[in-house]
Coordinates of C-alpha atoms in Angstrom, one line a residue:
M1 CA -136.5 -64.1 -55.4
D2 CA -135.1 -61.7 -52.7
Y3 CA -131.1 -61.4 -52.6
I4 CA -128.8 -60.2 -49.7
T5 CA -125.3 -58.8 -50.2
V6 CA -122.3 -60.6 -48.8
K7 CA -122.3 -58.1 -46.0
E8 CA -125.6 -58.9 -45.1
A9 CA -125.0 -62.6 -45.2
S10 CA -121.4 -62.3 -43.0
K11 CA -123.6 -60.6 -40.4
K12 CA -126.4 -63.4 -40.4
W13 CA -124.2 -66.1 -40.4
G14 CA -121.3 -64.8 -38.0
V15 CA -118.6 -64.9 -40.3
T16 CA -116.3 -62.4 -42.3
P17 CA -117.1 -61.4 -45.8
R18 CA -114.2 -62.9 -47.2
R19 CA -115.4 -66.5 -46.2
V20 CA -118.7 -65.8 -47.8
N21 CA -116.8 -64.9 -50.9
Y22 CA -115.4 -68.1 -50.8
Y23 CA -118.5 -70.0 -50.2
C24 CA -119.7 -68.2 -53.3
A25 CA -116.9 -68.9 -55.5
G26 CA -116.4 -72.4 -54.5
G27 CA -120.5 -72.9 -55.6
R28 CA -121.3 -73.8 -52.0
I29 CA -124.2 -71.5 -51.9
F30 CA -127.0 -72.7 -54.0
G31 CA -128.5 -70.2 -55.9
A32 CA -125.7 -67.4 -55.5
V33 CA -125.2 -65.6 -58.7
K34 CA -122.2 -63.0 -59.6
M35 CA -123.7 -59.8 -61.1
A36 CA -121.4 -57.1 -62.1
G37 CA -118.5 -57.9 -59.9
V38 CA -121.3 -58.3 -56.6
W39 CA -122.4 -61.6 -55.3
L40 CA -126.0 -62.1 -54.9
I41 CA -127.2 -64.7 -52.2
P42 CA -130.9 -65.7 -51.7
K43 CA -132.3 -64.5 -48.8
D44 CA -133.4 -68.0 -47.7
A45 CA -129.9 -69.5 -48.2
E46 CA -128.4 -71.8 -45.7
K47 CA -124.9 -71.3 -44.3
P48 CA -122.8 -74.1 -45.8
L49 CA -120.6 -76.4 -43.3
D50 CA -116.9 -75.2 -42.6
K51 CA -114.9 -78.1 -44.1
R52 CA -111.9 -76.5 -42.3
C53 CA -112.7 -78.3 -39.1
K54 CA -114.2 -81.5 -37.7
A55 CA -117.5 -81.5 -36.1
N56 CA -116.0 -83.7 -33.0
K57 CA -112.8 -81.7 -32.8
T58 CA -111.5 -81.5 -29.4
T59 CA -111.3 -78.2 -27.1
G60 CA -107.8 -79.3 -26.3
V61 CA -108.5 -79.6 -22.7
E62 CA -107.2 -83.4 -21.6
N63 CA -109.9 -85.5 -19.6
T64 CA -108.4 -86.6 -16.8

């Protein structure tokens, strides 16, 4: 199986490397393993949904 690093995954998904670390530590990336202090993420892994925001969140602009 091919793996990518946290840095490569962050560029691929458009998030910070720290956010990818949170995903890995929380078990939200299927198949991610930690070897010698480095997270290895499967190349075909999908970006987990961000639980910090709601899908139907308004943009803050009032509808008039």
